[in-house]
């Protein structure tokens, strides 16, 4: 029952649009369905450090490291702000393509990793979320948390791929309309800037 509850709750949480979802969807629209899978993979990999950190550290240690959290939060905000402003002020529109030869998988994955890696709130999320489902408080606590964390990552990957593939279906629509591409470029730029502002002013 605990596992079923975890699966349902995780699925609902992951469905809520965030920076990772936005990046995956935008990649799917711009680069196509295959690229969206790389984006989803990158965002999922970016979860790993937060997952490990949340399991190892105690709430006391987290509270004693507010300065570290603040610095990482600012770095994440600056990175998102950089992405948003870069998209909005770019002199060239998004290059909508469906050609597999134009894909740069490593770059797409790397960007996805950084987007989640530089979001310290993920650590706090796992820190408060996973212990609710780990029954053991002894030597098996870490094992249980790792298990639930791995399940969460698998669900994240599948949901993100689903988002990306659906977005990839609109690739042709935007490819045939430069005006729609320009509008899309501004929208995603604004969204990333909003995420940057929210992260910068968020509290622990």
PDB file of C-alpha atoms in Angstrom:
ATOM      1  CA  UNK A   1       0.000   0.000   0.000  1.00  0.00           C
ATOM      2  CA  UNK A   2       2.877   2.306   0.835  1.00  0.00           C
ATOM      3  CA  UNK A   3       4.425   1.682  -2.571  1.00  0.00           C
ATOM      4  CA  UNK A   4       1.129   2.251  -4.401  1.00  0.00           C
ATOM      5  CA  UNK A   5       0.684   5.550  -2.572  1.00  0.00           C
ATOM      6  CA  UNK A   6       4.242   6.511  -3.481  1.00  0.00           C
ATOM      7  CA  UNK A   7       3.681   5.718  -7.180  1.00  0.00           C
ATOM      8  CA  UNK A   8       0.469   7.736  -7.362  1.00  0.00           C
ATOM      9  CA  UNK A   9       1.903  10.709  -5.470  1.00  0.00           C
ATOM     10  CA  UNK A  10       5.120  10.683  -7.521  1.00  0.00           C
ATOM     11  CA  UNK A  11       3.198  10.547 -10.789  1.00  0.00           C
ATOM     12  CA  UNK A  12       1.075  13.542  -9.823  1.00  0.00           C
ATOM     13  CA  UNK A  13       4.104  15.548  -8.658  1.00  0.00           C
ATOM     14  CA  UNK A  14       6.078  14.799 -11.829  1.00  0.00           C
ATOM     15  CA  UNK A  15       3.139  15.780 -14.044  1.00  0.00           C
ATOM     16  CA  UNK A  16       3.251  19.316 -12.617  1.00  0.00           C
ATOM     17  CA  UNK A  17       5.141  21.513 -15.125  1.00  0.00           C
ATOM     18  CA  UNK A  18       8.549  22.711 -13.982  1.00  0.00           C
ATOM     19  CA  UNK A  19      11.875  23.642 -15.528  1.00  0.00           C
ATOM     20  CA  UNK A  20      12.610  20.056 -16.576  1.00  0.00           C
ATOM     21  CA  UNK A  21       9.220  19.626 -18.220  1.00  0.00           C
ATOM     22  CA  UNK A  22       9.557  22.982 -19.963  1.00  0.00           C
ATOM     23  CA  UNK A  23      12.999  22.112 -21.286  1.00  0.00           C
ATOM     24  CA  UNK A  24      11.868  18.697 -22.512  1.00  0.00           C
ATOM     25  CA  UNK A  25       8.763  20.079 -24.227  1.00  0.00           C
ATOM     26  CA  UNK A  26      10.657  22.936 -25.874  1.00  0.00           C
ATOM     27  CA  UNK A  27      13.315  20.503 -27.110  1.00  0.00           C
ATOM     28  CA  UNK A  28      10.618  18.219 -28.508  1.00  0.00           C
ATOM     29  CA  UNK A  29       8.978  21.061 -30.383  1.00  0.00           C
ATOM     30  CA  UNK A  30      12.220  22.525 -31.674  1.00  0.00           C
ATOM     31  CA  UNK A  31      14.369  19.469 -32.350  1.00  0.00           C
ATOM     32  CA  UNK A  32      11.822  16.685 -32.676  1.00  0.00           C
ATOM     33  CA  UNK A  33      10.808  13.563 -30.793  1.00  0.00           C
ATOM     34  CA  UNK A  34      14.230  11.896 -30.638  1.00  0.00           C
ATOM     35  CA  UNK A  35      15.860  14.993 -29.161  1.00  0.00           C
ATOM     36  CA  UNK A  36      13.139  15.186 -26.497  1.00  0.00           C
ATOM     37  CA  UNK A  37      14.199  11.735 -25.260  1.00  0.00           C
ATOM     38  CA  UNK A  38      17.765  13.011 -24.776  1.00  0.00           C
ATOM     39  CA  UNK A  39      16.368  16.040 -22.920  1.00  0.00           C
ATOM     40  CA  UNK A  40      14.293  13.804 -20.643  1.00  0.00           C
ATOM     41  CA  UNK A  41      17.355  11.646 -19.975  1.00  0.00           C
ATOM     42  CA  UNK A  42      19.472  14.678 -19.075  1.00  0.00           C
ATOM     43  CA  UNK A  43      16.848  16.053 -16.686  1.00  0.00           C
ATOM     44  CA  UNK A  44      16.548  12.660 -15.011  1.00  0.00           C
ATOM     45  CA  UNK A  45      20.321  12.305 -14.571  1.00  0.00           C
ATOM     46  CA  UNK A  46      20.363  15.773 -13.007  1.00  0.00           C
ATOM     47  CA  UNK A  47      18.196  14.395 -10.195  1.00  0.00           C
ATOM     48  CA  UNK A  48      20.818  11.903  -8.985  1.00  0.00           C
ATOM     49  CA  UNK A  49      23.044  14.286  -6.953  1.00  0.00           C
ATOM     50  CA  UNK A  50      20.011  15.755  -5.186  1.00  0.00           C
ATOM     51  CA  UNK A  51      18.707  12.290  -4.418  1.00  0.00           C
ATOM     52  CA  UNK A  52      22.014  11.141  -2.936  1.00  0.00           C
ATOM     53  CA  UNK A  53      22.525  14.348  -0.968  1.00  0.00           C
ATOM     54  CA  UNK A  54      19.037  14.254   0.499  1.00  0.00           C
ATOM     55  CA  UNK A  55      19.524  10.686   1.740  1.00  0.00           C
ATOM     56  CA  UNK A  56      22.962  11.271   3.261  1.00  0.00           C
ATOM     57  CA  UNK A  57      22.335  14.578   4.999  1.00  0.00           C
ATOM     58  CA  UNK A  58      20.085  15.120   7.998  1.00  0.00           C
ATOM     59  CA  UNK A  59      17.671  18.026   8.345  1.00  0.00           C
ATOM     60  CA  UNK A  60      19.977  19.514  10.983  1.00  0.00           C
ATOM     61  CA  UNK A  61      22.924  19.595   8.608  1.00  0.00           C
ATOM     62  CA  UNK A  62      20.755  21.110   5.893  1.00  0.00           C
ATOM     63  CA  UNK A  63      19.690  23.934   8.210  1.00  0.00           C
ATOM     64  CA  UNK A  64      23.289  24.549   9.182  1.00  0.00           C
ATOM     65  CA  UNK A  65      24.245  25.059   5.551  1.00  0.00           C
ATOM     66  CA  UNK A  66      21.922  27.892   4.544  1.00  0.00           C
ATOM     67  CA  UNK A  67      24.805  29.745   2.918  1.00  0.00           C
ATOM     68  CA  UNK A  68      25.578  26.799   0.635  1.00  0.00           C
ATOM     69  CA  UNK A  69      21.912  26.533  -0.307  1.00  0.00           C
ATOM     70  CA  UNK A  70      21.733  30.268  -0.988  1.00  0.00           C
ATOM     71  CA  UNK A  71      24.793  30.233  -3.259  1.00  0.00           C
ATOM     72  CA  UNK A  72      23.593  27.187  -5.209  1.00  0.00           C
ATOM     73  CA  UNK A  73      20.141  28.738  -5.503  1.00  0.00           C
ATOM     74  CA  UNK A  74      21.619  31.918  -6.981  1.00  0.00           C
ATOM     75  CA  UNK A  75      23.727  29.943  -9.447  1.00  0.00           C
ATOM     76  CA  UNK A  76      20.630  28.063 -10.553  1.00  0.00           C
ATOM     77  CA  UNK A  77      18.664  31.298 -10.893  1.00  0.00           C
ATOM     78  CA  UNK A  78      21.402  32.923 -12.961  1.00  0.00           C
ATOM     79  CA  UNK A  79      21.576  29.890 -15.248  1.00  0.00           C
ATOM     80  CA  UNK A  80      17.805  29.907 -15.838  1.00  0.00           C
ATOM     81  CA  UNK A  81      17.887  33.662 -16.333  1.00  0.00           C
ATOM     82  CA  UNK A  82      20.710  33.205 -18.837  1.00  0.00           C
ATOM     83  CA  UNK A  83      18.648  30.658 -20.759  1.00  0.00           C
ATOM     84  CA  UNK A  84      15.539  32.849 -20.750  1.00  0.00           C
ATOM     85  CA  UNK A  85      17.234  36.071 -21.807  1.00  0.00           C
ATOM     86  CA  UNK A  86      19.339  34.204 -24.350  1.00  0.00           C
ATOM     87  CA  UNK A  87      16.227  32.767 -25.969  1.00  0.00           C
ATOM     88  CA  UNK A  88      14.329  36.081 -25.992  1.00  0.00           C
ATOM     89  CA  UNK A  89      17.170  38.235 -27.288  1.00  0.00           C
ATOM     90  CA  UNK A  90      18.504  35.784 -29.847  1.00  0.00           C
ATOM     91  CA  UNK A  91      18.791  37.431 -33.258  1.00  0.00           C
ATOM     92  CA  UNK A  92      18.003  34.136 -34.917  1.00  0.00           C
ATOM     93  CA  UNK A  93      14.811  32.179 -34.408  1.00  0.00           C
ATOM     94  CA  UNK A  94      14.728  28.634 -33.147  1.00  0.00           C
ATOM     95  CA  UNK A  95      15.915  26.266 -35.819  1.00  0.00           C
ATOM     96  CA  UNK A  96      13.018  23.833 -36.088  1.00  0.00           C
ATOM     97  CA  UNK A  97      14.286  20.604 -37.543  1.00  0.00           C
ATOM     98  CA  UNK A  98      13.363  16.962 -37.889  1.00  0.00           C
ATOM     99  CA  UNK A  99      16.733  15.817 -39.163  1.00  0.00           C
ATOM    100  CA  UNK A 100      18.490  13.275 -36.969  1.00  0.00           C
ATOM    101  CA  UNK A 101      21.862  14.414 -38.298  1.00  0.00           C
ATOM    102  CA  UNK A 102      21.370  17.819 -36.686  1.00  0.00           C
ATOM    103  CA  UNK A 103      20.927  16.380 -33.202  1.00  0.00           C
ATOM    104  CA  UNK A 104      23.680  16.980 -30.676  1.00  0.00           C
ATOM    105  CA  UNK A 105      22.708  14.444 -28.035  1.00  0.00           C
ATOM    106  CA  UNK A 106      25.535  15.304 -25.628  1.00  0.00           C
ATOM    107  CA  UNK A 107      24.651  19.001 -25.635  1.00  0.00           C
ATOM    108  CA  UNK A 108      20.942  18.327 -25.110  1.00  0.00           C
ATOM    109  CA  UNK A 109      21.632  15.904 -22.254  1.00  0.00           C
ATOM    110  CA  UNK A 110      24.172  18.250 -20.674  1.00  0.00           C
ATOM    111  CA  UNK A 111      21.709  21.159 -20.646  1.00  0.00           C
ATOM    112  CA  UNK A 112      19.058  18.934 -19.073  1.00  0.00           C
ATOM    113  CA  UNK A 113      21.485  17.842 -16.364  1.00  0.00           C
ATOM    114  CA  UNK A 114      22.445  21.413 -15.489  1.00  0.00           C
ATOM    115  CA  UNK A 115      18.818  22.558 -15.329  1.00  0.00           C
ATOM    116  CA  UNK A 116      18.014  20.082 -12.550  1.00  0.00           C
ATOM    117  CA  UNK A 117      21.496  19.953 -11.016  1.00  0.00           C
ATOM    118  CA  UNK A 118      21.421  23.687 -10.270  1.00  0.00           C
ATOM    119  CA  UNK A 119      18.031  23.555  -8.580  1.00  0.00           C
ATOM    120  CA  UNK A 120      18.724  23.049  -4.844  1.00  0.00           C
ATOM    121  CA  UNK A 121      15.014  22.754  -4.083  1.00  0.00           C
ATOM    122  CA  UNK A 122      15.144  19.232  -5.493  1.00  0.00           C
ATOM    123  CA  UNK A 123      17.381  18.191  -2.601  1.00  0.00           C
ATOM    124  CA  UNK A 124      14.888  19.619  -0.116  1.00  0.00           C
ATOM    125  CA  UNK A 125      12.032  17.948  -1.949  1.00  0.00           C
ATOM    126  CA  UNK A 126      13.607  14.491  -1.718  1.00  0.00           C
ATOM    127  CA  UNK A 127      14.667  15.195   1.848  1.00  0.00           C
ATOM    128  CA  UNK A 128      11.052  15.770   2.925  1.00  0.00           C
ATOM    129  CA  UNK A 129       9.397  13.334   0.508  1.00  0.00           C
ATOM    130  CA  UNK A 130      11.324  10.060   0.671  1.00  0.00           C
ATOM    131  CA  UNK A 131      11.366   9.568   4.494  1.00  0.00           C
ATOM    132  CA  UNK A 132       7.560   9.490   4.448  1.00  0.00           C
ATOM    133  CA  UNK A 133       7.685   6.175   2.589  1.00  0.00           C
ATOM    134  CA  UNK A 134      10.784   4.532   4.057  1.00  0.00           C
ATOM    135  CA  UNK A 135       9.491   2.186   6.767  1.00  0.00           C
ATOM    136  CA  UNK A 136      12.874   1.392   8.251  1.00  0.00           C
ATOM    137  CA  UNK A 137      14.806   3.815  10.442  1.00  0.00           C
ATOM    138  CA  UNK A 138      17.795   1.496  10.825  1.00  0.00           C
ATOM    139  CA  UNK A 139      20.425   0.145   8.500  1.00  0.00           C
ATOM    140  CA  UNK A 140      17.932  -0.429   5.676  1.00  0.00           C
ATOM    141  CA  UNK A 141      16.788   3.206   5.633  1.00  0.00           C
ATOM    142  CA  UNK A 142      19.281   4.255   2.949  1.00  0.00           C
ATOM    143  CA  UNK A 143      18.460   1.196   0.850  1.00  0.00           C
ATOM    144  CA  UNK A 144      14.737   1.953   0.977  1.00  0.00           C
ATOM    145  CA  UNK A 145      15.274   5.621   0.127  1.00  0.00           C
ATOM    146  CA  UNK A 146      17.500   4.672  -2.805  1.00  0.00           C
ATOM    147  CA  UNK A 147      14.840   2.248  -4.037  1.00  0.00           C
ATOM    148  CA  UNK A 148      12.081   4.852  -3.897  1.00  0.00           C
ATOM    149  CA  UNK A 149      14.401   7.434  -5.412  1.00  0.00           C
ATOM    150  CA  UNK A 150      15.191   5.116  -8.311  1.00  0.00           C
ATOM    151  CA  UNK A 151      11.487   4.457  -8.870  1.00  0.00           C
ATOM    152  CA  UNK A 152      10.866   8.216  -8.832  1.00  0.00           C
ATOM    153  CA  UNK A 153      13.582   8.719 -11.461  1.00  0.00           C
ATOM    154  CA  UNK A 154      12.112   6.010 -13.711  1.00  0.00           C
ATOM    155  CA  UNK A 155       8.668   7.617 -13.504  1.00  0.00           C
ATOM    156  CA  UNK A 156      10.245  11.013 -14.202  1.00  0.00           C
ATOM    157  CA  UNK A 157      11.999   9.694 -17.290  1.00  0.00           C
ATOM    158  CA  UNK A 158       8.842   8.059 -18.651  1.00  0.00           C
ATOM    159  CA  UNK A 159       6.624  11.082 -17.987  1.00  0.00           C
ATOM    160  CA  UNK A 160       9.157  13.478 -19.482  1.00  0.00           C
ATOM    161  CA  UNK A 161       9.558  11.290 -22.560  1.00  0.00           C
ATOM    162  CA  UNK A 162       5.770  11.295 -22.901  1.00  0.00           C
ATOM    163  CA  UNK A 163       5.707  15.089 -22.688  1.00  0.00           C
ATOM    164  CA  UNK A 164       8.540  15.335 -25.202  1.00  0.00           C
ATOM    165  CA  UNK A 165       7.021  12.935 -27.710  1.00  0.00           C
ATOM    166  CA  UNK A 166       3.700  14.782 -27.615  1.00  0.00           C
ATOM    167  CA  UNK A 167       5.535  18.054 -28.127  1.00  0.00           C
ATOM    168  CA  UNK A 168       7.512  16.486 -30.964  1.00  0.00           C
ATOM    169  CA  UNK A 169       4.275  15.891 -32.851  1.00  0.00           C
ATOM    170  CA  UNK A 170       3.939  19.667 -33.255  1.00  0.00           C
ATOM    171  CA  UNK A 171       7.409  19.920 -34.789  1.00  0.00           C
ATOM    172  CA  UNK A 172       6.093  20.072 -38.366  1.00  0.00           C
ATOM    173  CA  UNK A 173       3.488  22.707 -37.464  1.00  0.00           C
ATOM    174  CA  UNK A 174       6.122  25.087 -36.149  1.00  0.00           C
ATOM    175  CA  UNK A 175       8.601  24.182 -38.858  1.00  0.00           C
ATOM    176  CA  UNK A 176       6.165  25.453 -41.509  1.00  0.00           C
ATOM    177  CA  UNK A 177       5.388  28.706 -39.668  1.00  0.00           C
ATOM    178  CA  UNK A 178       8.247  31.138 -38.870  1.00  0.00           C
ATOM    179  CA  UNK A 179       5.770  33.447 -37.113  1.00  0.00           C
ATOM    180  CA  UNK A 180       4.697  30.712 -34.705  1.00  0.00           C
ATOM    181  CA  UNK A 181       8.365  29.928 -34.049  1.00  0.00           C
ATOM    182  CA  UNK A 182       9.041  33.546 -33.092  1.00  0.00           C
ATOM    183  CA  UNK A 183       6.100  33.567 -30.676  1.00  0.00           C
ATOM    184  CA  UNK A 184       7.214  30.256 -29.221  1.00  0.00           C
ATOM    185  CA  UNK A 185      10.717  31.618 -28.698  1.00  0.00           C
ATOM    186  CA  UNK A 186       9.402  34.538 -26.635  1.00  0.00           C
ATOM    187  CA  UNK A 187       7.089  32.333 -24.573  1.00  0.00           C
ATOM    188  CA  UNK A 188       9.809  29.884 -23.550  1.00  0.00           C
ATOM    189  CA  UNK A 189      12.159  32.785 -22.793  1.00  0.00           C
ATOM    190  CA  UNK A 190       9.590  34.326 -20.454  1.00  0.00           C
ATOM    191  CA  UNK A 191       8.881  30.983 -18.775  1.00  0.00           C
ATOM    192  CA  UNK A 192      12.565  30.415 -17.936  1.00  0.00           C
ATOM    193  CA  UNK A 193      12.881  33.971 -16.606  1.00  0.00           C
ATOM    194  CA  UNK A 194       9.845  33.384 -14.363  1.00  0.00           C
ATOM    195  CA  UNK A 195      11.390  30.156 -13.072  1.00  0.00           C
ATOM    196  CA  UNK A 196      14.638  32.043 -12.369  1.00  0.00           C
ATOM    197  CA  UNK A 197      12.836  34.740 -10.369  1.00  0.00           C
ATOM    198  CA  UNK A 198      10.803  32.178  -8.397  1.00  0.00           C
ATOM    199  CA  UNK A 199      13.939  30.212  -7.515  1.00  0.00           C
ATOM    200  CA  UNK A 200      15.877  33.338  -6.532  1.00  0.00           C
ATOM    201  CA  UNK A 201      13.212  34.530  -4.108  1.00  0.00           C
ATOM    202  CA  UNK A 202      12.224  31.131  -2.739  1.00  0.00           C
ATOM    203  CA  UNK A 203      12.967  30.239   0.845  1.00  0.00           C
ATOM    204  CA  UNK A 204      14.301  26.962   2.220  1.00  0.00           C
TER     205      UNK A 204
END
